Coordinates of C-alpha atoms in Angstrom, one line a residue:
Chain A
M74 CA -128.9 -26.6 -67.3
S75 CA -127.4 -27.1 -70.8
F76 CA -129.5 -27.0 -73.9
S77 CA -130.6 -30.3 -75.2
S78 CA -133.0 -31.8 -77.9
T79 CA -134.4 -35.0 -78.9
L80 CA -134.9 -36.8 -82.2
P81 CA -136.9 -39.8 -82.7
F82 CA -136.0 -42.1 -85.7
T83 CA -136.3 -45.5 -87.3
V84 CA -133.5 -47.9 -87.9
H85 CA -133.5 -48.6 -91.7
W86 CA -132.9 -51.9 -93.5
G87 CA -129.7 -50.4 -95.0
D88 CA -128.5 -48.9 -91.6
C89 CA -127.8 -52.7 -90.7
D90 CA -124.9 -54.7 -91.6
A91 CA -124.6 -58.5 -92.8
I92 CA -125.2 -59.8 -89.3
G93 CA -128.5 -57.8 -88.9
I94 CA -127.6 -55.1 -86.5
A95 CA -127.1 -51.4 -87.1
F96 CA -123.5 -50.9 -88.7
Y97 CA -121.7 -48.9 -86.2
P98 CA -120.6 -45.9 -88.2
N99 CA -124.2 -45.2 -88.6
F100 CA -124.4 -44.3 -84.9
F101 CA -121.8 -41.3 -85.7
A102 CA -124.3 -40.2 -88.8
W103 CA -127.1 -40.2 -86.3
F104 CA -125.0 -38.1 -83.8
D105 CA -124.5 -35.6 -86.6
N106 CA -128.1 -35.6 -87.4
G107 CA -128.8 -34.9 -83.7
T108 CA -126.2 -32.0 -83.6
W109 CA -127.8 -30.2 -86.6
N110 CA -131.4 -30.8 -85.4
M111 CA -130.3 -29.2 -82.0
F112 CA -128.8 -26.3 -83.6
E113 CA -132.0 -25.8 -85.5
E114 CA -134.1 -26.0 -82.4
A115 CA -131.8 -23.4 -80.9
G116 CA -132.6 -21.0 -83.8
I117 CA -129.4 -21.6 -85.3
P118 CA -130.0 -23.3 -88.6
M119 CA -127.2 -25.1 -90.5
D120 CA -127.5 -22.9 -93.6
G121 CA -127.4 -19.8 -91.5
L122 CA -124.3 -20.9 -89.8
M123 CA -122.6 -21.3 -93.3
R124 CA -124.0 -18.2 -94.8
D125 CA -123.8 -15.7 -92.1
Y126 CA -120.6 -16.6 -90.7
N127 CA -118.7 -18.0 -93.6
G128 CA -119.0 -21.2 -91.5
F129 CA -117.1 -24.3 -92.7
G130 CA -119.5 -27.1 -91.7
F131 CA -118.5 -27.0 -87.8
P132 CA -116.2 -30.0 -88.6
L133 CA -114.9 -32.6 -86.0
V134 CA -111.9 -32.8 -84.0
D135 CA -113.1 -35.8 -81.9
A136 CA -115.7 -38.4 -81.7
H137 CA -116.2 -41.4 -79.4
A138 CA -119.1 -43.9 -78.9
S139 CA -119.7 -46.7 -76.6
F140 CA -122.2 -49.4 -77.7
H141 CA -124.4 -51.3 -75.2
N142 CA -127.2 -52.8 -77.3
A143 CA -127.6 -53.6 -80.8
P144 CA -130.5 -52.2 -82.9
R145 CA -132.5 -54.2 -85.4
P146 CA -134.1 -53.1 -88.7
R147 CA -137.3 -51.0 -87.8
D148 CA -136.3 -50.4 -84.4
R149 CA -137.7 -47.0 -83.1
L150 CA -134.9 -45.2 -81.4
V151 CA -134.6 -41.8 -79.8
L152 CA -131.6 -39.6 -79.9
H153 CA -130.9 -37.2 -77.0
S154 CA -128.2 -34.5 -77.8
R155 CA -126.9 -31.8 -75.5
V156 CA -124.3 -29.3 -75.4
E157 CA -121.8 -30.4 -72.7
G158 CA -119.3 -27.6 -72.7
W159 CA -117.5 -25.0 -74.6
S160 CA -113.8 -24.3 -74.9
D161 CA -112.7 -21.1 -76.8
K162 CA -113.1 -22.5 -80.3
T163 CA -114.7 -25.9 -79.5
V164 CA -117.9 -27.3 -78.4
R165 CA -118.5 -30.8 -76.9
I166 CA -121.9 -32.3 -77.6
A167 CA -122.9 -35.6 -75.9
H168 CA -125.4 -38.0 -77.5
R169 CA -127.5 -40.9 -76.0
V170 CA -129.5 -43.3 -78.1
M171 CA -132.2 -45.0 -76.4
R172 CA -134.7 -47.8 -77.3
G173 CA -137.5 -47.1 -74.8
D174 CA -135.6 -47.1 -71.2
T175 CA -132.8 -49.1 -72.6
L176 CA -129.5 -47.4 -73.4
I177 CA -128.4 -48.3 -76.8
A178 CA -125.2 -46.2 -77.2
E179 CA -123.7 -43.0 -75.9
G180 CA -120.8 -40.7 -77.1
H181 CA -119.8 -37.4 -77.8
E182 CA -118.6 -35.1 -80.6
I183 CA -115.9 -32.2 -80.4
R184 CA -116.3 -29.7 -83.1
V185 CA -114.1 -26.9 -83.9
W186 CA -115.4 -23.3 -85.1
T187 CA -114.0 -23.1 -88.6
V188 CA -114.4 -20.0 -91.0
R189 CA -113.4 -19.4 -94.6
D190 CA -111.3 -16.5 -95.3
T191 CA -113.6 -14.0 -97.0
D192 CA -110.9 -13.2 -99.7
D193 CA -109.9 -16.6 -100.3
P194 CA -112.7 -19.4 -99.5
D195 CA -110.0 -22.1 -99.7
K196 CA -108.2 -20.8 -96.7
L197 CA -109.7 -22.0 -93.5
R198 CA -109.1 -21.1 -89.9
A199 CA -110.3 -22.0 -86.4
E200 CA -111.6 -19.1 -84.6
P201 CA -113.5 -18.4 -81.2
V202 CA -117.2 -19.4 -81.2
P203 CA -119.2 -16.3 -81.7
G204 CA -120.8 -15.2 -78.4
E205 CA -124.2 -15.1 -79.9
I206 CA -124.0 -18.6 -80.8
R207 CA -122.9 -19.9 -77.4
E208 CA -125.8 -17.8 -75.9
R209 CA -128.4 -19.7 -77.7
F210 CA -127.3 -22.9 -76.0
T211 CA -127.6 -21.7 -72.3
Chain B
M440 CA -94.5 -56.5 -82.7
S441 CA -98.1 -56.6 -83.1
F442 CA -99.9 -57.6 -86.4
S443 CA -100.7 -54.8 -88.6
S444 CA -102.0 -54.1 -92.3
T445 CA -102.5 -51.3 -94.6
L446 CA -105.2 -50.6 -97.0
P447 CA -104.9 -48.1 -99.7
F448 CA -108.3 -46.4 -100.9
T449 CA -109.9 -43.5 -102.6
V450 CA -112.1 -40.9 -101.1
H451 CA -115.2 -41.1 -103.2
W452 CA -117.4 -38.1 -104.2
G453 CA -120.4 -39.7 -102.1
D454 CA -118.1 -40.1 -99.0
C455 CA -118.1 -36.0 -98.6
D456 CA -120.4 -33.9 -97.1
A457 CA -122.0 -30.8 -98.3
I458 CA -118.9 -28.6 -97.5
G459 CA -116.7 -30.9 -99.7
I460 CA -114.8 -32.8 -97.0
A461 CA -115.0 -36.5 -95.9
F462 CA -118.3 -37.0 -93.8
Y463 CA -116.7 -38.0 -90.5
P464 CA -118.7 -41.4 -89.9
N465 CA -117.1 -42.6 -93.0
F466 CA -113.8 -42.8 -91.1
F467 CA -115.5 -45.3 -89.0
A468 CA -116.6 -47.4 -91.9
W469 CA -112.9 -47.2 -93.2
F470 CA -111.8 -48.6 -89.9
D471 CA -114.3 -51.5 -90.2
N472 CA -112.9 -52.0 -93.6
G473 CA -109.4 -52.3 -92.2
T474 CA -110.2 -54.4 -89.5
W475 CA -111.7 -57.1 -91.8
N476 CA -108.7 -56.7 -94.2
M477 CA -106.5 -57.2 -91.4
F478 CA -108.2 -60.4 -90.3
E479 CA -108.1 -61.6 -93.8
E480 CA -104.3 -60.8 -94.1
A481 CA -103.9 -62.9 -90.9
G482 CA -105.6 -65.8 -92.5
I483 CA -109.0 -65.4 -90.7
P484 CA -111.5 -64.6 -93.3
M485 CA -114.9 -63.0 -92.1
D486 CA -117.0 -65.8 -93.4
G487 CA -114.8 -68.3 -91.6
L488 CA -115.2 -66.4 -88.3
M489 CA -119.2 -66.4 -88.7
R490 CA -119.4 -70.2 -90.0
D491 CA -116.5 -72.0 -87.9
Y492 CA -117.2 -70.3 -84.6
N493 CA -120.8 -69.3 -84.9
G494 CA -119.6 -65.8 -84.6
F495 CA -121.8 -62.7 -84.7
G496 CA -119.7 -60.3 -86.5
F497 CA -117.4 -59.4 -83.7
P498 CA -119.5 -56.4 -82.8
L499 CA -118.0 -53.0 -81.4
V500 CA -118.3 -52.0 -77.8
D501 CA -116.3 -48.9 -78.2
A502 CA -114.9 -46.6 -80.9
H503 CA -112.9 -43.3 -81.0
A504 CA -111.4 -41.0 -83.5
S505 CA -109.7 -37.7 -83.7
F506 CA -109.5 -35.8 -86.8
H507 CA -106.4 -33.8 -87.9
N508 CA -106.9 -33.1 -91.7
A509 CA -110.0 -33.0 -93.9
P510 CA -109.8 -35.2 -97.0
R511 CA -111.5 -34.2 -100.2
P512 CA -112.9 -36.2 -102.9
R513 CA -110.5 -38.5 -105.0
D514 CA -107.9 -38.0 -102.2
R515 CA -105.8 -41.3 -102.1
L516 CA -105.4 -42.3 -98.5
V517 CA -103.7 -45.3 -96.6
L518 CA -105.3 -46.9 -93.7
H519 CA -102.8 -48.6 -91.3
S520 CA -104.6 -50.9 -88.8
R521 CA -102.9 -52.8 -86.0
V522 CA -104.0 -55.0 -83.0
E523 CA -103.1 -53.0 -79.9
G524 CA -104.1 -55.6 -77.4
W525 CA -106.3 -58.1 -76.0
S526 CA -108.5 -58.5 -72.9
D527 CA -110.2 -61.9 -72.2
K528 CA -113.2 -61.3 -74.4
T529 CA -112.2 -58.2 -76.4
V530 CA -109.7 -57.0 -78.9
R531 CA -108.5 -53.5 -79.3
I532 CA -107.4 -52.3 -82.8
A533 CA -105.5 -49.0 -83.6
H534 CA -106.2 -47.2 -87.0
R535 CA -104.2 -44.4 -88.7
V536 CA -105.5 -42.7 -91.9
M537 CA -102.6 -41.0 -93.9
R538 CA -102.4 -39.0 -97.0
G539 CA -98.7 -39.5 -98.0
D540 CA -96.8 -38.3 -94.9
T541 CA -99.7 -36.2 -93.6
L542 CA -101.8 -37.9 -90.6
I543 CA -105.3 -37.5 -91.6
A544 CA -107.1 -39.1 -88.5
E545 CA -106.4 -41.8 -86.0
G546 CA -108.5 -43.9 -83.7
H547 CA -109.4 -47.3 -82.2
E548 CA -112.1 -49.9 -82.3
I549 CA -112.7 -52.3 -79.1
R550 CA -114.6 -55.4 -80.3
V551 CA -116.1 -58.2 -78.2
W552 CA -115.9 -61.7 -79.2
T553 CA -119.6 -62.7 -79.5
V554 CA -121.1 -66.0 -80.5
R555 CA -124.5 -67.3 -81.4
D556 CA -125.9 -70.3 -79.2
T557 CA -125.8 -73.4 -81.2
D558 CA -129.3 -74.3 -80.3
D559 CA -131.1 -70.8 -80.5
P560 CA -129.2 -68.5 -83.0
D561 CA -131.1 -65.4 -81.5
K562 CA -129.3 -66.0 -78.2
L563 CA -125.8 -64.3 -78.0
R564 CA -123.2 -64.4 -75.6
A565 CA -119.5 -62.6 -75.1
E566 CA -116.9 -65.4 -74.7
P567 CA -113.2 -65.5 -74.7
V568 CA -111.6 -65.0 -77.9
P569 CA -110.4 -68.3 -79.2
G570 CA -106.6 -68.9 -78.7
E571 CA -105.9 -69.9 -82.3
I572 CA -107.3 -66.5 -83.5
R573 CA -105.2 -64.5 -81.1
E574 CA -102.1 -66.4 -82.2
R575 CA -102.6 -65.3 -85.7
F576 CA -102.0 -61.9 -84.6
T577 CA -98.7 -62.1 -82.8
Chain C
M555 CA -157.0 -48.1 -106.1
S556 CA -153.7 -49.4 -105.0
F557 CA -152.2 -49.5 -101.5
S558 CA -150.1 -46.4 -100.8
S559 CA -148.2 -44.7 -98.0
T560 CA -146.2 -41.6 -97.2
L561 CA -143.1 -41.1 -95.3
P562 CA -141.9 -37.5 -94.3
F563 CA -138.2 -37.2 -93.8
T564 CA -135.4 -34.8 -93.5
V565 CA -132.2 -34.7 -95.8
H566 CA -129.4 -34.8 -93.6
W567 CA -125.8 -33.5 -93.8
G568 CA -124.4 -36.6 -94.6
D569 CA -126.9 -37.4 -97.3
C570 CA -125.4 -34.7 -99.4
D571 CA -122.4 -34.7 -101.7
A572 CA -119.5 -32.4 -101.9
I573 CA -121.5 -29.9 -104.1
G574 CA -124.0 -29.6 -101.4
I575 CA -127.0 -31.6 -102.9
A576 CA -128.4 -35.1 -102.1
F577 CA -125.9 -37.9 -103.3
Y578 CA -128.3 -39.7 -105.9
P579 CA -127.7 -43.1 -104.5
N580 CA -129.6 -41.9 -101.2
F581 CA -132.9 -41.6 -103.2
F582 CA -132.7 -45.5 -103.7
A583 CA -132.2 -45.7 -99.9
W584 CA -135.1 -43.5 -99.4
F585 CA -137.1 -45.7 -101.7
D586 CA -136.0 -48.8 -99.8
N587 CA -137.1 -47.0 -96.4
G588 CA -140.5 -46.2 -98.1
T589 CA -141.1 -49.8 -99.3
W590 CA -140.6 -51.3 -95.7
N591 CA -142.6 -48.4 -94.3
M592 CA -145.6 -49.3 -96.6
F593 CA -145.3 -52.9 -95.8
E594 CA -145.6 -52.1 -92.1
E595 CA -148.6 -50.0 -92.6
A596 CA -150.2 -52.6 -94.7
G597 CA -149.8 -55.0 -91.6
I598 CA -146.6 -57.1 -92.9
P599 CA -143.8 -55.9 -90.9
M600 CA -140.5 -56.8 -92.3
D601 CA -139.4 -59.2 -89.6
G602 CA -142.6 -61.2 -89.9
L603 CA -141.8 -61.6 -93.7
M604 CA -138.5 -62.9 -92.8
R605 CA -139.5 -65.2 -90.0
D606 CA -143.1 -66.3 -91.0
Y607 CA -142.2 -67.0 -95.0
N608 CA -138.4 -67.9 -94.5
G609 CA -138.2 -64.7 -96.6
F610 CA -134.7 -63.4 -97.8
G611 CA -135.3 -59.6 -97.9
F612 CA -137.5 -59.4 -100.8
P613 CA -134.5 -58.4 -103.1
L614 CA -134.4 -56.0 -106.1
V615 CA -134.3 -57.2 -109.8
D616 CA -134.5 -53.6 -111.2
A617 CA -134.5 -50.1 -109.9
H618 CA -135.0 -46.9 -111.8
A619 CA -135.2 -43.0 -110.9
S620 CA -135.4 -39.7 -112.6
F621 CA -134.2 -36.6 -110.9
H622 CA -136.2 -33.3 -111.3
N623 CA -134.8 -31.1 -108.5
A624 CA -131.9 -31.3 -106.1
P625 CA -132.6 -31.3 -102.4
R626 CA -130.2 -29.5 -100.1
P627 CA -129.2 -30.4 -96.5
R628 CA -132.2 -30.0 -93.8
D629 CA -134.9 -30.0 -96.6
R630 CA -138.0 -31.5 -95.4
L631 CA -139.3 -34.1 -98.1
V632 CA -142.1 -36.4 -98.4
L633 CA -141.9 -39.9 -100.0
H634 CA -145.0 -41.4 -101.6
S635 CA -144.7 -45.2 -102.2
R636 CA -147.5 -47.2 -104.1
V637 CA -147.8 -50.8 -105.2
E638 CA -148.2 -50.3 -109.0
G639 CA -148.7 -54.1 -110.0
W640 CA -147.8 -57.6 -109.5
S641 CA -146.5 -60.4 -111.6
D642 CA -146.4 -63.9 -110.3
K643 CA -143.2 -63.6 -108.4
T644 CA -142.7 -60.0 -108.5
V645 CA -144.1 -56.7 -107.1
R646 CA -143.6 -53.2 -108.7
I647 CA -143.5 -50.3 -106.3
A648 CA -143.6 -46.5 -107.5
H649 CA -142.0 -43.8 -105.5
R650 CA -142.2 -40.0 -105.6
V651 CA -140.1 -37.7 -103.7
M652 CA -141.9 -34.2 -103.1
R653 CA -140.8 -31.0 -101.3
G654 CA -144.1 -29.4 -100.9
D655 CA -145.7 -29.3 -104.3
T656 CA -142.4 -29.6 -106.2
L657 CA -141.6 -33.0 -107.5
I658 CA -137.9 -33.8 -106.6
A659 CA -137.5 -37.3 -108.0
E660 CA -139.6 -40.3 -109.1
G661 CA -138.8 -43.8 -109.6
H662 CA -139.7 -47.5 -109.1
E663 CA -138.5 -50.9 -107.7
I664 CA -139.1 -54.3 -108.8
R665 CA -138.7 -56.9 -106.1
V666 CA -138.8 -60.8 -106.4
W667 CA -140.3 -62.9 -103.8
T668 CA -137.4 -65.0 -102.6
V669 CA -137.3 -67.7 -100.0
R670 CA -134.7 -69.7 -98.1
D671 CA -134.9 -73.4 -98.4
T672 CA -136.1 -74.6 -95.0
D673 CA -133.4 -77.5 -95.0
D674 CA -130.5 -75.4 -96.3
P675 CA -130.8 -71.6 -95.7
D676 CA -128.0 -71.0 -98.1
K677 CA -130.4 -72.2 -100.9
L678 CA -132.5 -69.5 -102.2
R679 CA -135.4 -69.6 -104.9
A680 CA -137.9 -67.2 -106.4
E681 CA -141.5 -68.2 -105.7
P682 CA -145.1 -66.9 -106.3
V683 CA -145.8 -63.9 -103.8
P684 CA -148.2 -65.4 -101.2
G685 CA -151.8 -64.5 -101.8
E686 CA -152.2 -63.4 -98.3
I687 CA -149.5 -60.8 -98.9
R688 CA -151.0 -59.5 -102.2
E689 CA -154.4 -59.1 -100.6
R690 CA -153.0 -56.6 -98.1
F691 CA -152.2 -54.2 -100.8
T692 CA -155.5 -54.0 -102.3
Chain D
M1060 CA -115.1 -47.6 -129.8
S1061 CA -116.1 -45.6 -126.9
F1062 CA -114.0 -45.0 -123.9
S1063 CA -114.1 -47.3 -120.9
S1064 CA -112.5 -48.0 -117.7
T1065 CA -112.4 -50.7 -115.1
L1066 CA -112.5 -50.3 -111.4
P1067 CA -111.7 -53.5 -108.8
F1068 CA -113.3 -53.1 -105.7
T1069 CA -114.3 -55.1 -102.5
V1070 CA -117.6 -55.4 -101.1
H1071 CA -117.5 -54.2 -97.6
W1072 CA -119.3 -55.4 -94.4
G1073 CA -121.1 -52.2 -94.0
D1074 CA -122.2 -52.2 -97.8
C1075 CA -124.4 -55.2 -97.0
D1076 CA -127.9 -55.2 -95.5
A1077 CA -129.5 -57.2 -92.7
I1078 CA -129.9 -60.4 -95.0
G1079 CA -126.1 -60.4 -95.8
I1080 CA -126.0 -59.1 -99.3
A1081 CA -125.1 -55.9 -100.9
F1082 CA -127.7 -53.1 -100.1
Y1083 CA -128.9 -52.1 -103.5
P1084 CA -128.5 -48.3 -103.2
N1085 CA -124.7 -49.1 -102.9
F1086 CA -124.6 -50.2 -106.6
F1087 CA -125.3 -46.7 -107.5
A1088 CA -122.6 -45.4 -105.2
W1089 CA -120.3 -47.8 -107.0
F1090 CA -121.5 -46.5 -110.5
D1091 CA -120.8 -42.8 -109.2
N1092 CA -117.3 -44.1 -108.4
G1093 CA -116.9 -45.7 -111.7
T1094 CA -118.0 -42.5 -113.4
W1095 CA -115.3 -40.2 -111.8
N1096 CA -112.6 -43.0 -112.1
M1097 CA -113.5 -43.0 -115.7
F1098 CA -113.3 -39.3 -116.0
E1099 CA -109.9 -39.3 -114.3
E1100 CA -108.6 -41.8 -116.5
A1101 CA -109.7 -39.7 -119.6
G1102 CA -107.5 -36.9 -118.2
I1103 CA -110.3 -34.9 -116.8
P1104 CA -110.1 -34.9 -113.0
M1105 CA -113.3 -34.1 -110.9
D1106 CA -111.8 -31.0 -109.3
G1107 CA -110.7 -29.6 -112.7
L1108 CA -114.3 -30.0 -114.0
M1109 CA -115.6 -28.2 -110.9
R1110 CA -112.7 -25.4 -111.0
D1111 CA -112.1 -24.9 -114.7
Y1112 CA -115.6 -24.9 -115.8
N1113 CA -117.6 -23.7 -112.7
G1114 CA -119.1 -27.1 -113.0
F1115 CA -121.7 -28.2 -110.5
G1116 CA -120.8 -31.8 -110.1
F1117 CA -122.3 -33.3 -113.4
P1118 CA -125.6 -34.2 -111.6
L1119 CA -127.8 -37.1 -112.5
V1120 CA -131.1 -37.0 -114.3
D1121 CA -131.6 -40.6 -114.7
A1122 CA -130.4 -43.7 -113.1
H1123 CA -131.3 -47.4 -113.7
A1124 CA -129.9 -50.8 -112.6
S1125 CA -131.0 -54.3 -113.0
F1126 CA -129.7 -56.9 -110.4
H1127 CA -128.6 -60.4 -111.4
N1128 CA -126.7 -62.1 -108.4
A1129 CA -126.3 -60.7 -104.9
P1130 CA -122.8 -59.9 -103.7
R1131 CA -121.7 -61.0 -100.3
P1132 CA -119.1 -59.3 -98.0
R1133 CA -115.6 -59.4 -99.0
D1134 CA -116.5 -60.2 -102.7
R1135 CA -114.1 -59.0 -105.2
L1136 CA -116.1 -57.2 -107.9
V1137 CA -115.0 -55.3 -110.9
L1138 CA -116.9 -52.3 -112.4
H1139 CA -116.7 -51.7 -116.1
S1140 CA -117.8 -48.1 -117.0
R1141 CA -118.3 -46.8 -120.6
V1142 CA -119.6 -43.6 -122.2
E1143 CA -122.6 -44.9 -124.2
G1144 CA -123.7 -41.8 -125.9
W1145 CA -124.0 -38.0 -125.9
S1146 CA -127.0 -35.5 -126.5
D1147 CA -126.3 -31.9 -126.5
K1148 CA -126.4 -31.3 -122.6
T1149 CA -126.0 -34.9 -121.4
V1150 CA -123.9 -38.0 -121.3
R1151 CA -125.2 -41.5 -120.8
I1152 CA -122.7 -43.9 -119.0
A1153 CA -123.2 -47.7 -119.0
H1154 CA -122.0 -49.7 -116.0
R1155 CA -121.5 -53.5 -115.5
V1156 CA -120.5 -55.1 -112.3
M1157 CA -118.9 -58.5 -112.7
R1158 CA -117.6 -61.3 -110.1
G1159 CA -115.0 -63.2 -112.3
D1160 CA -117.4 -64.0 -115.3
T1161 CA -120.7 -63.6 -113.6
L1162 CA -122.7 -60.6 -114.2
I1163 CA -123.7 -59.2 -110.9
A1164 CA -125.5 -56.0 -112.0
E1165 CA -125.7 -53.6 -115.0
G1166 CA -127.2 -50.1 -115.5
H1167 CA -126.6 -46.8 -116.7
E1168 CA -126.6 -43.0 -115.7
I1169 CA -127.5 -40.0 -117.7
R1170 CA -125.8 -36.7 -116.3
V1171 CA -126.5 -33.2 -117.3
W1172 CA -123.7 -30.6 -117.9
T1173 CA -124.6 -28.0 -115.3
V1174 CA -122.6 -24.8 -114.5
R1175 CA -122.9 -22.1 -111.8
D1176 CA -123.3 -18.6 -112.9
T1177 CA -120.0 -16.6 -112.5
D1178 CA -121.7 -13.7 -110.9
D1179 CA -124.2 -15.6 -108.7
P1180 CA -122.9 -19.1 -107.7
D1181 CA -126.4 -20.3 -106.5
K1182 CA -127.7 -19.9 -110.1
L1183 CA -127.3 -23.0 -112.0
R1184 CA -127.9 -23.7 -115.7
A1185 CA -127.7 -26.8 -118.1
E1186 CA -125.4 -26.1 -120.9
P1187 CA -123.9 -28.0 -123.9
V1188 CA -121.1 -30.1 -122.7
P1189 CA -117.9 -28.6 -123.8
G1190 CA -116.5 -30.2 -126.8
E1191 CA -113.0 -30.6 -125.4
I1192 CA -114.6 -32.8 -122.8
R1193 CA -116.4 -34.9 -125.4
E1194 CA -113.2 -35.4 -127.2
R1195 CA -111.5 -37.0 -124.5
F1196 CA -113.9 -40.0 -124.7
T1197 CA -113.6 -40.9 -128.3

């Protein structure tokens, strides 16, 4: 079974658009929060990633969401995040947003392992995800 | 040929994340901006949609993006938005973000035509997109 | 003593700007979160305000913050919010953001009690804050 | 007369809150946009500040706004930004947001000149604003 984590959160007033429901880009911000929360729970805090590996934020190459129900201000939601799979240089993370038993939205992120050159921090390159990181998620 | 519009914009300081590149949920905010800009150019301003049709914000059912290059603060980008197709109750809009000739990101939104009940504004229902709206985009 | 509430929260990756510290407008978003959290704890949920009083979001007339220390991604902060005083039609709310014992930022909001006309929801007017709302905060 | 710049912009759907007016923290995001736009027009682009001076984002120590009228989605606004004055290590920038001849909001930012230590980029210190930067604004 793959590693997963849950993150409860409140939909804030400013998260909502002019019709009174969550502005859809915020779902992706919540996905991002869920990913970093999951890494932290797996023992790989974000600042360690950046410092120990010369990491460059584990940037996105692909993101998708489908929306099933519209959350309102002050709704209490729960985000479920899970590593779905790895390729050599990427990880695929699945996210589901629930309000109680109701599915609100679901989607995924694909992130590519990216490091800064030690000699020239402006030079970036994709590299295989270090084995010790992948192991934390199994 | 399908209706399209272009929207030049600047990547702002606050649009970027802690590693110095655009925070990816902002691409979807830009897509949303592009959609409303395109509707306005097609002669269907957003407030008209809401008022004349009892519209409920033309909400998303699906959104996707793939990311090819990372924009930095103060980059000048151009968003190209285009109606890709219609189903009975939905529209699919394609977006491409360019920096000069370089593709930065591309993706799509699928939105469902949603109206409020005239007697009970809390009741929402999906309905066929009015023909006069579809006609504006051909 | 005046009513107060506390709200613990995490500084998210996307809350930070390109230099790696919290983008300062987010402090005001946190203040806003703190205000609605405090109203909820006082037994006046936001949706009740809007529905029972024809309220129009209790909008801001004034906001101020001073910044003492810069939070980083994943920092755990606590927001302390407190009603500082009332005028006839406004409330003044003080906010302090702490990281442990360290003061990160402090500021205030002044909000004006605003209602929609029952006959014409587009007509807004400032009115005295209802006594039953003020009483909840003493 | 002090240096000033103007920045026209559109209020986007996602800039608005659940009651349909601009979410107030966004005014500060617009102030920030106005500041960087003004620096660029003065011949001091943001990336030059960071690179040439080891600058650390010219962070805020103080921000204030008062709100006079509530913008709606798709409103066309103009931001007027102006250097109001200097102290040894800080600059005070005034901002006014207009919709045509109507004042929407006004406020200020105070920013402190902050540089990274050349030997240890994690060490920050406030320093006098370089004379050549101040000169650009007169």
